[in-house]
JSON list of C-alpha atoms and ligand atoms in Angstrom, two decimals:
[
{"chain": "A", "resi": 1, "resn": "MET", "atom": "CA", "xyz": [-9.20, 21.54, -4.84]},
{"chain": "A", "resi": 2, "resn": "THR", "atom": "CA", "xyz": [-6.45, 23.20, -6.83]},
{"chain": "A", "resi": 3, "resn": "ASP", "atom": "CA", "xyz": [-3.07, 22.23, -5.61]},
{"chain": "A", "resi": 4, "resn": "ASN", "atom": "CA", "xyz": [0.35, 23.15, -6.81]},
{"chain": "A", "resi": 5, "resn": "THR", "atom": "CA", "xyz": [2.03, 20.32, -4.99]},
{"chain": "A", "resi": 6, "resn": "GLU", "atom": "CA", "xyz": [3.08, 18.26, -7.99]},
{"chain": "A", "resi": 7, "resn": "SER", "atom": "CA", "xyz": [6.55, 19.72, -8.01]},
{"chain": "A", "resi": 8, "resn": "SER", "atom": "CA", "xyz": [7.15, 18.93, -4.35]},
{"chain": "A", "resi": 9, "resn": "ILE", "atom": "CA", "xyz": [6.12, 15.28, -4.57]},
{"chain": "A", "resi": 10, "resn": "GLN", "atom": "CA", "xyz": [9.10, 13.24, -3.52]},
{"chain": "A", "resi": 11, "resn": "SER", "atom": "CA", "xyz": [10.27, 10.70, -6.02]},
{"chain": "A", "resi": 12, "resn": "ASP", "atom": "CA", "xyz": [11.99, 7.84, -4.27]},
{"chain": "A", "resi": 13, "resn": "SER", "atom": "CA", "xyz": [11.44, 5.28, -6.98]},
{"chain": "A", "resi": 14, "resn": "HIS", "atom": "CA", "xyz": [14.61, 4.02, -8.53]},
{"chain": "A", "resi": 15, "resn": "ASN", "atom": "CA", "xyz": [15.53, 2.37, -11.77]},
{"chain": "A", "resi": 16, "resn": "HIS", "atom": "CA", "xyz": [17.96, -0.37, -10.91]},
{"chain": "A", "resi": 17, "resn": "SER", "atom": "CA", "xyz": [19.51, -2.98, -13.08]},
{"chain": "A", "resi": 18, "resn": "LYS", "atom": "CA", "xyz": [19.59, -6.35, -11.40]},
{"chain": "A", "resi": 19, "resn": "ASN", "atom": "CA", "xyz": [23.02, -6.10, -9.80]},
{"chain": "A", "resi": 20, "resn": "GLN", "atom": "CA", "xyz": [22.32, -2.60, -8.47]},
{"chain": "A", "resi": 21, "resn": "LEU", "atom": "CA", "xyz": [19.38, -3.70, -6.36]},
{"chain": "A", "resi": 22, "resn": "PRO", "atom": "CA", "xyz": [19.98, -3.63, -2.63]},
{"chain": "A", "resi": 23, "resn": "PRO", "atom": "CA", "xyz": [19.53, -6.88, -0.68]},
{"chain": "A", "resi": 24, "resn": "LEU", "atom": "CA", "xyz": [15.98, -7.97, 0.10]},
{"chain": "A", "resi": 25, "resn": "PRO", "atom": "CA", "xyz": [14.82, -6.10, 3.19]},
{"chain": "A", "resi": 26, "resn": "SER", "atom": "CA", "xyz": [14.14, -8.08, 6.35]},
{"chain": "A", "resi": 27, "resn": "SER", "atom": "CA", "xyz": [12.57, -5.36, 8.50]},
{"chain": "A", "resi": 28, "resn": "ALA", "atom": "CA", "xyz": [10.59, -2.12, 8.34]},
{"chain": "A", "resi": 29, "resn": "GLN", "atom": "CA", "xyz": [11.21, 1.35, 9.76]},
{"chain": "A", "resi": 30, "resn": "PRO", "atom": "CA", "xyz": [8.50, 2.80, 12.00]},
{"chain": "A", "resi": 31, "resn": "LEU", "atom": "CA", "xyz": [7.27, 6.22, 10.83]},
{"chain": "A", "resi": 32, "resn": "ASP", "atom": "CA", "xyz": [7.57, 9.25, 13.11]},
{"chain": "A", "resi": 33, "resn": "CYS", "atom": "CA", "xyz": [3.98, 10.12, 12.19]},
{"chain": "A", "resi": 34, "resn": "VAL", "atom": "CA", "xyz": [1.32, 7.68, 11.10]},
{"chain": "A", "resi": 35, "resn": "TYR", "atom": "CA", "xyz": [-0.82, 8.56, 8.07]},
{"chain": "A", "resi": 36, "resn": "ARG", "atom": "CA", "xyz": [-4.58, 8.17, 7.94]},
{"chain": "A", "resi": 37, "resn": "LEU", "atom": "CA", "xyz": [-6.40, 8.04, 4.61]},
{"chain": "A", "resi": 38, "resn": "LYS", "atom": "CA", "xyz": [-9.97, 7.32, 3.62]},
{"chain": "A", "resi": 39, "resn": "GLY", "atom": "CA", "xyz": [-11.76, 7.23, 0.31]},
{"chain": "A", "resi": 40, "resn": "LYS", "atom": "CA", "xyz": [-13.41, 4.97, -2.24]},
{"chain": "A", "resi": 41, "resn": "VAL", "atom": "CA", "xyz": [-11.84, 1.91, -3.83]},
{"chain": "A", "resi": 42, "resn": "VAL", "atom": "CA", "xyz": [-11.38, 2.67, -7.52]},
{"chain": "A", "resi": 43, "resn": "GLY", "atom": "CA", "xyz": [-10.41, 0.53, -10.52]},
{"chain": "A", "resi": 44, "resn": "GLY", "atom": "CA", "xyz": [-6.91, 0.32, -11.96]},
{"chain": "A", "resi": 45, "resn": "PHE", "atom": "CA", "xyz": [-5.17, -1.65, -14.72]},
{"chain": "A", "resi": 46, "resn": "LYS", "atom": "CA", "xyz": [-6.32, -5.01, -13.23]},
{"chain": "A", "resi": 47, "resn": "ARG", "atom": "CA", "xyz": [-2.71, -6.15, -13.13]},
{"chain": "A", "resi": 48, "resn": "GLY", "atom": "CA", "xyz": [-2.55, -6.84, -9.40]},
{"chain": "A", "resi": 49, "resn": "SER", "atom": "CA", "xyz": [-4.57, -10.06, -9.30]},
{"chain": "A", "resi": 50, "resn": "LYS", "atom": "CA", "xyz": [-3.99, -11.38, -12.79]},
{"chain": "A", "resi": 51, "resn": "GLN", "atom": "CA", "xyz": [-0.34, -10.65, -13.47]},
{"chain": "A", "resi": 52, "resn": "LEU", "atom": "CA", "xyz": [1.09, -10.62, -9.96]},
{"chain": "A", "resi": 53, "resn": "GLY", "atom": "CA", "xyz": [-1.27, -12.68, -7.79]},
{"chain": "A", "resi": 54, "resn": "PHE", "atom": "CA", "xyz": [-1.58, -9.78, -5.34]},
{"chain": "A", "resi": 55, "resn": "PRO", "atom": "CA", "xyz": [-4.84, -7.84, -5.85]},
{"chain": "A", "resi": 56, "resn": "THR", "atom": "CA", "xyz": [-4.48, -4.27, -4.68]},
{"chain": "A", "resi": 57, "resn": "ALA", "atom": "CA", "xyz": [-7.39, -2.08, -3.68]},
{"chain": "A", "resi": 58, "resn": "ASN", "atom": "CA", "xyz": [-6.62, 1.29, -5.27]},
{"chain": "A", "resi": 59, "resn": "LEU", "atom": "CA", "xyz": [-7.61, 4.36, -3.27]},
{"chain": "A", "resi": 60, "resn": "ASP", "atom": "CA", "xyz": [-9.40, 7.24, -4.99]},
{"chain": "A", "resi": 61, "resn": "PRO", "atom": "CA", "xyz": [-6.57, 9.71, -5.76]},
{"chain": "A", "resi": 62, "resn": "ALA", "atom": "CA", "xyz": [-8.65, 12.57, -4.32]},
{"chain": "A", "resi": 63, "resn": "ALA", "atom": "CA", "xyz": [-8.15, 10.92, -0.93]},
{"chain": "A", "resi": 64, "resn": "PHE", "atom": "CA", "xyz": [-4.36, 11.12, -0.86]},
{"chain": "A", "resi": 65, "resn": "ARG", "atom": "CA", "xyz": [-3.10, 13.94, -3.08]},
{"chain": "A", "resi": 66, "resn": "SER", "atom": "CA", "xyz": [-2.89, 16.56, -0.38]},
{"chain": "A", "resi": 67, "resn": "THR", "atom": "CA", "xyz": [-2.04, 14.25, 2.55]},
{"chain": "A", "resi": 68, "resn": "LEU", "atom": "CA", "xyz": [0.95, 12.46, 1.04]},
{"chain": "A", "resi": 69, "resn": "VAL", "atom": "CA", "xyz": [2.70, 15.39, -0.61]},
{"chain": "A", "resi": 70, "resn": "ASN", "atom": "CA", "xyz": [5.93, 15.06, 1.36]},
{"chain": "A", "resi": 71, "resn": "VAL", "atom": "CA", "xyz": [5.83, 11.34, 2.03]},
{"chain": "A", "resi": 72, "resn": "PRO", "atom": "CA", "xyz": [8.57, 9.31, 0.30]},
{"chain": "A", "resi": 73, "resn": "ARG", "atom": "CA", "xyz": [7.08, 6.93, -2.22]},
{"chain": "A", "resi": 74, "resn": "GLY", "atom": "CA", "xyz": [7.55, 3.20, -1.73]},
{"chain": "A", "resi": 75, "resn": "VAL", "atom": "CA", "xyz": [6.20, 0.16, 0.09]},
{"chain": "A", "resi": 76, "resn": "TYR", "atom": "CA", "xyz": [4.58, 0.54, 3.51]},
{"chain": "A", "resi": 77, "resn": "ILE", "atom": "CA", "xyz": [2.83, -1.44, 6.24]},
{"chain": "A", "resi": 78, "resn": "GLY", "atom": "CA", "xyz": [-0.53, -0.49, 7.71]},
{"chain": "A", "resi": 79, "resn": "TRP", "atom": "CA", "xyz": [-4.03, -1.44, 8.73]},
{"chain": "A", "resi": 80, "resn": "ALA", "atom": "CA", "xyz": [-7.00, -1.44, 6.34]},
{"chain": "A", "resi": 81, "resn": "GLN", "atom": "CA", "xyz": [-10.75, -1.44, 6.77]},
{"chain": "A", "resi": 82, "resn": "ILE", "atom": "CA", "xyz": [-13.39, -1.83, 4.06]},
{"chain": "A", "resi": 83, "resn": "GLU", "atom": "CA", "xyz": [-16.85, -0.32, 4.50]},
{"chain": "A", "resi": 84, "resn": "GLY", "atom": "CA", "xyz": [-16.60, -0.17, 8.28]},
{"chain": "A", "resi": 85, "resn": "GLY", "atom": "CA", "xyz": [-15.81, -3.90, 8.58]},
{"chain": "A", "resi": 86, "resn": "PRO", "atom": "CA", "xyz": [-12.96, -5.64, 10.42]},
{"chain": "A", "resi": 87, "resn": "VAL", "atom": "CA", "xyz": [-9.47, -4.10, 10.44]},
{"chain": "A", "resi": 88, "resn": "TYR", "atom": "CA", "xyz": [-6.88, -6.22, 8.61]},
{"chain": "A", "resi": 89, "resn": "PRO", "atom": "CA", "xyz": [-3.09, -6.01, 8.13]},
{"chain": "A", "resi": 90, "resn": "THR", "atom": "CA", "xyz": [-2.12, -4.52, 4.79]},
{"chain": "A", "resi": 91, "resn": "VAL", "atom": "CA", "xyz": [0.97, -3.84, 2.72]},
{"chain": "A", "resi": 92, "resn": "LEU", "atom": "CA", "xyz": [0.80, -0.82, 0.44]},
{"chain": "A", "resi": 93, "resn": "SER", "atom": "CA", "xyz": [2.44, 0.63, -2.62]},
{"chain": "A", "resi": 94, "resn": "LEU", "atom": "CA", "xyz": [2.55, 4.44, -2.68]},
{"chain": "A", "resi": 95, "resn": "GLY", "atom": "CA", "xyz": [3.45, 6.39, -5.80]},
{"chain": "A", "resi": 96, "resn": "LEU", "atom": "CA", "xyz": [4.47, 5.27, -9.27]},
{"chain": "A", "resi": 97, "resn": "ASN", "atom": "CA", "xyz": [5.04, 1.65, -10.35]},
{"chain": "A", "resi": 98, "resn": "PRO", "atom": "CA", "xyz": [8.49, 1.98, -11.96]},
{"chain": "A", "resi": 99, "resn": "HIS", "atom": "CA", "xyz": [8.42, -1.63, -13.13]},
{"chain": "A", "resi": 100, "resn": "PHE", "atom": "CA", "xyz": [5.44, -0.76, -15.35]},
{"chain": "A", "resi": 101, "resn": "GLN", "atom": "CA", "xyz": [6.53, 2.81, -16.07]},
{"chain": "A", "resi": 102, "resn": "THR", "atom": "CA", "xyz": [3.23, 4.22, -14.85]},
{"chain": "A", "resi": 103, "resn": "LYS", "atom": "CA", "xyz": [2.66, 7.96, -15.09]},
{"chain": "A", "resi": 104, "resn": "GLU", "atom": "CA", "xyz": [-0.01, 8.40, -12.42]},
{"chain": "A", "resi": 105, "resn": "GLU", "atom": "CA", "xyz": [0.63, 7.93, -8.73]},
{"chain": "A", "resi": 106, "resn": "THR", "atom": "CA", "xyz": [-1.47, 5.38, -6.87]},
{"chain": "A", "resi": 107, "resn": "VAL", "atom": "CA", "xyz": [-2.06, 4.26, -3.31]},
{"chain": "A", "resi": 108, "resn": "GLU", "atom": "CA", "xyz": [-2.72, 0.51, -3.52]},
{"chain": "A", "resi": 109, "resn": "ALA", "atom": "CA", "xyz": [-3.37, -1.87, -0.63]},
{"chain": "A", "resi": 110, "resn": "TYR", "atom": "CA", "xyz": [-2.89, -5.63, -0.75]},
{"chain": "A", "resi": 111, "resn": "ILE", "atom": "CA", "xyz": [-4.99, -6.61, 2.26]},
{"chain": "A", "resi": 112, "resn": "LEU", "atom": "CA", "xyz": [-3.95, -9.74, 4.14]},
{"chain": "A", "resi": 113, "resn": "HIS", "atom": "CA", "xyz": [-7.38, -11.28, 4.16]},
{"chain": "A", "resi": 114, "resn": "GLU", "atom": "CA", "xyz": [-9.25, -13.57, 1.82]},
{"chain": "A", "resi": 115, "resn": "PHE", "atom": "CA", "xyz": [-12.34, -11.67, 0.63]},
{"chain": "A", "resi": 116, "resn": "GLU", "atom": "CA", "xyz": [-15.26, -13.50, -0.97]},
{"chain": "A", "resi": 117, "resn": "HIS", "atom": "CA", "xyz": [-16.07, -10.68, -3.40]},
{"chain": "A", "resi": 118, "resn": "ASP", "atom": "CA", "xyz": [-14.49, -7.64, -4.99]},
{"chain": "A", "resi": 119, "resn": "PHE", "atom": "CA", "xyz": [-15.25, -4.40, -3.18]},
{"chain": "A", "resi": 120, "resn": "TYR", "atom": "CA", "xyz": [-14.93, -1.67, -5.81]},
{"chain": "A", "resi": 121, "resn": "ASP", "atom": "CA", "xyz": [-16.70, 1.59, -4.90]},
{"chain": "A", "resi": 122, "resn": "GLN", "atom": "CA", "xyz": [-16.77, 0.75, -1.19]},
{"chain": "A", "resi": 123, "resn": "SER", "atom": "CA", "xyz": [-15.10, 2.97, 1.40]},
{"chain": "A", "resi": 124, "resn": "MET", "atom": "CA", "xyz": [-11.56, 2.13, 2.52]},
{"chain": "A", "resi": 125, "resn": "GLN", "atom": "CA", "xyz": [-9.70, 3.49, 5.55]},
{"chain": "A", "resi": 126, "resn": "LEU", "atom": "CA", "xyz": [-5.93, 3.09, 5.67]},
{"chain": "A", "resi": 127, "resn": "LEU", "atom": "CA", "xyz": [-3.59, 3.76, 8.56]},
{"chain": "A", "resi": 128, "resn": "ILE", "atom": "CA", "xyz": [0.08, 3.61, 7.52]},
{"chain": "A", "resi": 129, "resn": "PHE", "atom": "CA", "xyz": [2.80, 3.20, 10.16]},
{"chain": "A", "resi": 130, "resn": "ALA", "atom": "CA", "xyz": [6.03, 1.67, 8.80]},
{"chain": "A", "resi": 131, "resn": "PHE", "atom": "CA", "xyz": [8.22, 1.91, 5.68]},
{"chain": "A", "resi": 132, "resn": "ILE", "atom": "CA", "xyz": [9.75, -1.16, 4.03]},
{"chain": "A", "resi": 133, "resn": "ARG", "atom": "CA", "xyz": [11.54, 0.05, 0.87]},
{"chain": "A", "resi": 134, "resn": "PRO", "atom": "CA", "xyz": [11.39, 2.26, -2.22]},
{"chain": "A", "resi": 135, "resn": "SER", "atom": "CA", "xyz": [9.70, 0.88, -5.37]},
{"chain": "A", "resi": 136, "resn": "TYR", "atom": "CA", "xyz": [11.99, -0.50, -8.05]},
{"chain": "A", "resi": 137, "resn": "ALA", "atom": "CA", "xyz": [11.97, -1.54, -11.70]},
{"chain": "A", "resi": 138, "resn": "PHE", "atom": "CA", "xyz": [13.08, -5.17, -11.79]},
{"chain": "A", "resi": 139, "resn": "THR", "atom": "CA", "xyz": [14.57, -7.27, -14.58]},
{"chain": "A", "resi": 140, "resn": "SER", "atom": "CA", "xyz": [11.65, -9.72, -14.56]},
{"chain": "A", "resi": 141, "resn": "LEU", "atom": "CA", "xyz": [8.06, -9.99, -13.38]},
{"chain": "A", "resi": 142, "resn": "GLN", "atom": "CA", "xyz": [9.08, -12.94, -11.18]},
{"chain": "A", "resi": 143, "resn": "GLU", "atom": "CA", "xyz": [11.59, -10.76, -9.37]},
{"chain": "A", "resi": 144, "resn": "LEU", "atom": "CA", "xyz": [8.87, -8.18, -8.60]},
{"chain": "A", "resi": 145, "resn": "ILE", "atom": "CA", "xyz": [6.64, -11.00, -7.32]},
{"chain": "A", "resi": 146, "resn": "ASP", "atom": "CA", "xyz": [9.45, -12.33, -5.10]},
{"chain": "A", "resi": 147, "resn": "TRP", "atom": "CA", "xyz": [10.01, -8.89, -3.59]},
{"chain": "A", "resi": 148, "resn": "ILE", "atom": "CA", "xyz": [6.27, -8.41, -2.97]},
{"chain": "A", "resi": 149, "resn": "GLN", "atom": "CA", "xyz": [6.14, -11.84, -1.29]},
{"chain": "A", "resi": 150, "resn": "ASN", "atom": "CA", "xyz": [9.00, -10.75, 0.97]},
{"chain": "A", "resi": 151, "resn": "ASP", "atom": "CA", "xyz": [7.11, -7.51, 1.78]},
{"chain": "A", "resi": 152, "resn": "VAL", "atom": "CA", "xyz": [4.08, -9.63, 2.72]},
{"chain": "A", "resi": 153, "resn": "GLU", "atom": "CA", "xyz": [6.16, -11.79, 5.08]},
{"chain": "A", "resi": 154, "resn": "ILE", "atom": "CA", "xyz": [7.59, -8.69, 6.80]},
{"chain": "A", "resi": 155, "resn": "THR", "atom": "CA", "xyz": [4.06, -7.28, 7.10]},
{"chain": "A", "resi": 156, "resn": "LYS", "atom": "CA", "xyz": [2.69, -10.46, 8.69]},
{"chain": "A", "resi": 157, "resn": "ARG", "atom": "CA", "xyz": [5.45, -10.38, 11.29]},
{"chain": "A", "resi": 158, "resn": "VAL", "atom": "CA", "xyz": [5.43, -6.65, 12.06]},
{"chain": "A", "resi": 159, "resn": "THR", "atom": "CA", "xyz": [1.64, -6.40, 12.42]},
{"chain": "A", "resi": 160, "resn": "GLN", "atom": "CA", "xyz": [1.78, -9.05, 15.20]},
{"chain": "A", "resi": 161, "resn": "GLU", "atom": "CA", "xyz": [3.94, -6.76, 17.34]},
{"chain": "A", "resi": 162, "resn": "PRO", "atom": "CA", "xyz": [1.98, -5.38, 20.34]},
{"chain": "A", "resi": 163, "resn": "GLN", "atom": "CA", "xyz": [3.15, -1.81, 19.68]},
{"chain": "A", "resi": 164, "resn": "TRP", "atom": "CA", "xyz": [1.20, -1.77, 16.39]},
{"chain": "A", "resi": 165, "resn": "GLN", "atom": "CA", "xyz": [-1.82, -3.80, 17.49]},
{"chain": "A", "resi": 166, "resn": "CYS", "atom": "CA", "xyz": [-3.25, -0.85, 19.43]},
{"chain": "A", "resi": 167, "resn": "LEU", "atom": "CA", "xyz": [-3.58, 1.15, 16.21]},
{"chain": "A", "resi": 168, "resn": "ARG", "atom": "CA", "xyz": [-6.34, -1.25, 15.18]},
{"chain": "A", "resi": 169, "resn": "ASP", "atom": "CA", "xyz": [-8.50, 0.60, 17.71]},
{"chain": "A", "resi": 170, "resn": "ASP", "atom": "CA", "xyz": [-7.74, 3.98, 16.15]},
{"chain": "A", "resi": 171, "resn": "THR", "atom": "CA", "xyz": [-10.71, 6.33, 15.86]},
{"chain": "A", "resi": 172, "resn": "LEU", "atom": "CA", "xyz": [-10.24, 6.27, 12.08]},
{"chain": "A", "resi": 173, "resn": "PHE", "atom": "CA", "xyz": [-11.77, 2.80, 12.21]},
{"chain": "A", "resi": 174, "resn": "SER", "atom": "CA", "xyz": [-14.35, 3.25, 14.94]},
{"chain": "A", "resi": 175, "resn": "HIS", "atom": "CA", "xyz": [-15.82, 6.32, 13.25]},
{"chain": "A", "resi": 176, "resn": "ALA", "atom": "CA", "xyz": [-16.14, 4.40, 10.03]},
{"chain": "A", "resi": 177, "resn": "ALA", "atom": "CA", "xyz": [-17.97, 1.59, 11.82]},
{"chain": "A", "resi": 178, "resn": "ILE", "atom": "CA", "xyz": [-20.45, 3.99, 13.42]},
{"chain": "A", "resi": 179, "resn": "SER", "atom": "CA", "xyz": [-21.24, 5.84, 10.21]},
{"chain": "A", "resi": 180, "resn": "SER", "atom": "CA", "xyz": [-21.60, 2.63, 8.22]},
{"chain": "A", "resi": 181, "resn": "THR", "atom": "CA", "xyz": [-24.37, 1.33, 10.48]},
{"chain": "A", "resi": 182, "resn": "SER", "atom": "CA", "xyz": [-26.36, 4.56, 10.68]},
{"chain": "B", "resi": 201, "resn": "LIG", "atom": "P1", "xyz": [-7.31, -2.91, -10.02]},
{"chain": "B", "resi": 201, "resn": "LIG", "atom": "O1", "xyz": [-6.24, -2.63, -11.01]},
{"chain": "B", "resi": 201, "resn": "LIG", "atom": "O2", "xyz": [-8.69, -2.53, -10.51]},
{"chain": "B", "resi": 201, "resn": "LIG", "atom": "O3", "xyz": [-6.99, -2.33, -8.67]},
{"chain": "B", "resi": 201, "resn": "LIG", "atom": "P2", "xyz": [-6.51, -5.54, -9.03]},
{"chain": "B", "resi": 201, "resn": "LIG", "atom": "O4", "xyz": [-6.16, -6.68, -9.92]},
{"chain": "B", "resi": 201, "resn": "LIG", "atom": "O5", "xyz": [-5.42, -4.83, -8.31]},
{"chain": "B", "resi": 201, "resn": "LIG", "atom": "O6", "xyz": [-7.36, -4.52, -9.88]},
{"chain": "B", "resi": 201, "resn": "LIG", "atom": "O7", "xyz": [-7.57, -6.10, -8.01]},
{"chain": "B", "resi": 201, "resn": "LIG", "atom": "C1", "xyz": [-8.03, -5.24, -6.98]},
{"chain": "B", "resi": 201, "resn": "LIG", "atom": "C2", "xyz": [-9.44, -5.53, -6.51]},
{"chain": "B", "resi": 201, "resn": "LIG", "atom": "O8", "xyz": [-9.54, -6.89, -6.02]},
{"chain": "B", "resi": 201, "resn": "LIG", "atom": "C3", "xyz": [-9.80, -4.65, -5.33]},
{"chain": "B", "resi": 201, "resn": "LIG", "atom": "O9", "xyz": [-10.32, -3.40, -5.73]},
{"chain": "B", "resi": 201, "resn": "LIG", "atom": "C4", "xyz": [-10.82, -5.48, -4.58]},
{"chain": "B", "resi": 201, "resn": "LIG", "atom": "O10", "xyz": [-12.13, -5.19, -5.06]},
{"chain": "B", "resi": 201, "resn": "LIG", "atom": "C5", "xyz": [-10.44, -6.92, -4.93]},
{"chain": "B", "resi": 201, "resn": "LIG", "atom": "N1", "xyz": [-9.75, -7.66, -3.84]},
{"chain": "B", "resi": 201, "resn": "LIG", "atom": "C6", "xyz": [-10.08, -8.93, -3.46]},
{"chain": "B", "resi": 201, "resn": "LIG", "atom": "N2", "xyz": [-9.30, -9.37, -2.46]},
{"chain": "B", "resi": 201, "resn": "LIG", "atom": "C7", "xyz": [-8.43, -8.35, -2.18]},
{"chain": "B", "resi": 201, "resn": "LIG", "atom": "C8", "xyz": [-7.37, -8.22, -1.22]},
{"chain": "B", "resi": 201, "resn": "LIG", "atom": "N3", "xyz": [-7.06, -9.21, -0.36]},
{"chain": "B", "resi": 201, "resn": "LIG", "atom": "N4", "xyz": [-6.70, -7.04, -1.19]},
{"chain": "B", "resi": 201, "resn": "LIG", "atom": "C9", "xyz": [-7.00, -6.05, -2.05]},
{"chain": "B", "resi": 201, "resn": "LIG", "atom": "N5", "xyz": [-8.00, -6.12, -2.97]},
{"chain": "B", "resi": 201, "resn": "LIG", "atom": "C10", "xyz": [-8.72, -7.27, -3.06]},
{"chain": "B", "resi": 202, "resn": "LIG", "atom": "N1", "xyz": [5.47, -1.78, -8.40]},
{"chain": "B", "resi": 202, "resn": "LIG", "atom": "C1", "xyz": [6.70, -1.51, -8.91]},
{"chain": "B", "resi": 202, "resn": "LIG", "atom": "O1", "xyz": [6.79, -1.07, -10.03]},
{"chain": "B", "resi": 202, "resn": "LIG", "atom": "N2", "xyz": [7.84, -1.73, -8.19]},
{"chain": "B", "resi": 202, "resn": "LIG", "atom": "C2", "xyz": [7.81, -2.21, -6.91]},
{"chain": "B", "resi": 202, "resn": "LIG", "atom": "O2", "xyz": [8.86, -2.37, -6.29]},
{"chain": "B", "resi": 202, "resn": "LIG", "atom": "C3", "xyz": [6.52, -2.53, -6.35]},
{"chain": "B", "resi": 202, "resn": "LIG", "atom": "N3", "xyz": [6.42, -3.06, -5.11]},
{"chain": "B", "resi": 202, "resn": "LIG", "atom": "C4", "xyz": [5.18, -3.39, -4.62]},
{"chain": "B", "resi": 202, "resn": "LIG", "atom": "C5", "xyz": [5.07, -3.96, -3.36]},
{"chain": "B", "resi": 202, "resn": "LIG", "atom": "C6", "xyz": [3.83, -4.33, -2.85]},
{"chain": "B", "resi": 202, "resn": "LIG", "atom": "C7", "xyz": [3.74, -4.95, -1.50]},
{"chain": "B", "resi": 202, "resn": "LIG", "atom": "C8", "xyz": [2.66, -4.11, -3.62]},
{"chain": "B", "resi": 202, "resn": "LIG", "atom": "C9", "xyz": [1.32, -4.50, -3.10]},
{"chain": "B", "resi": 202, "resn": "LIG", "atom": "C10", "xyz": [2.76, -3.53, -4.87]},
{"chain": "B", "resi": 202, "resn": "LIG", "atom": "C11", "xyz": [4.01, -3.16, -5.38]},
{"chain": "B", "resi": 202, "resn": "LIG", "atom": "N4", "xyz": [4.14, -2.57, -6.63]},
{"chain": "B", "resi": 202, "resn": "LIG", "atom": "C12", "xyz": [5.36, -2.29, -7.14]},
{"chain": "B", "resi": 202, "resn": "LIG", "atom": "C13", "xyz": [2.94, -2.15, -7.37]},
{"chain": "B", "resi": 202, "resn": "LIG", "atom": "C14", "xyz": [2.48, -3.12, -8.42]},
{"chain": "B", "resi": 202, "resn": "LIG", "atom": "O3", "xyz": [3.23, -2.91, -9.60]},
{"chain": "B", "resi": 202, "resn": "LIG", "atom": "C15", "xyz": [0.99, -2.84, -8.65]},
{"chain": "B", "resi": 202, "resn": "LIG", "atom": "O4", "xyz": [0.28, -3.18, -7.48]},
{"chain": "B", "resi": 202, "resn": "LIG", "atom": "C16", "xyz": [0.45, -3.61, -9.83]},
{"chain": "B", "resi": 202, "resn": "LIG", "atom": "O5", "xyz": [1.07, -3.18, -10.99]},
{"chain": "B", "resi": 202, "resn": "LIG", "atom": "C17", "xyz": [-1.06, -3.46, -9.95]},
{"chain": "B", "resi": 202, "resn": "LIG", "atom": "O6", "xyz": [-1.43, -2.12, -10.01]},
{"chain": "B", "resi": 203, "resn": "LIG", "atom": "MG1", "xyz": [-5.04, -2.61, -7.83]}
]
C-alpha cells in the first residue's frame, strides 16, 4: 500500500477573493471516463450537517488514494449506493476544502435522499460521471452554502437525463446488492 503519488495529485482548488470568483455554474461537463469507488463511510469533522446543512458521507481514504491520483479536485456529479441499497443521485466534493483550509483530502458525497438514520461504517459505492467546478475559499459561510445549493440544483437536473440514467444499472451497484444479501 505504499504509494508515492502525493506529488502528482492535481491541485485545482483556488483561493479567490469575492470579486475573483467566476460566475455560478449552470451546467456540468461529462467526464471522458467515469470513476468507480467503493469503501466504508468514515467520520469527519461533522461540519457538513451542522454548519452547512448538507451532510456528506465521507469515503474511507484507502478507497480513493490510488484511483483518483490524476483526477482534478473539485465538485462532481454521480450515483451513490449505501450497503447494497437503492442507487441515488449524489453531488460530491473531491480533495481539500479550501474554505476550511483542510490538510487532508476527502471524497464526500451529499446524497440526494432523505435517510432515516446515519450510516457510518456501512459500505458506499460511488460512480462519478460529470464535473461541475473546482472548490473555492469563499468570503462567507453563506456564500459556500449558496454555491453548494446551486451544485445540488445542477445535480438534480443532470441526473434526470437519460444518458446518465443507464449508469444506475452499472455492475458496481449490482455486485454490491448480491454480496450484501449473501
Ligand atoms: P462527517 O464529518 O462525519 O462526515 P457530516 O456532518 O458530513 O459528518 O454528516 C455525514 C453523515 O450523515 C454521513 O456519514 C451519514 O451517516 C449521514 N447522512 C444522513 N443523510 C445523509 C445524506 N443525504 N447524504 C450524506 N450523508 C448523510
Ligand atoms: N468545500 C470548500 O472548501 N469549497 C467548496 O467550494 C466546496 N464545495 C462543495 C460542494 C458540494 C456540493 C459539497 C457537498 C461540498 C463542498 N465542499 C466545499 C466541502 C465542504 O466544505 C465539506 O463537505 C464540509 O466542510 C464538511 O466536511
Ligand atoms: Mg461529511
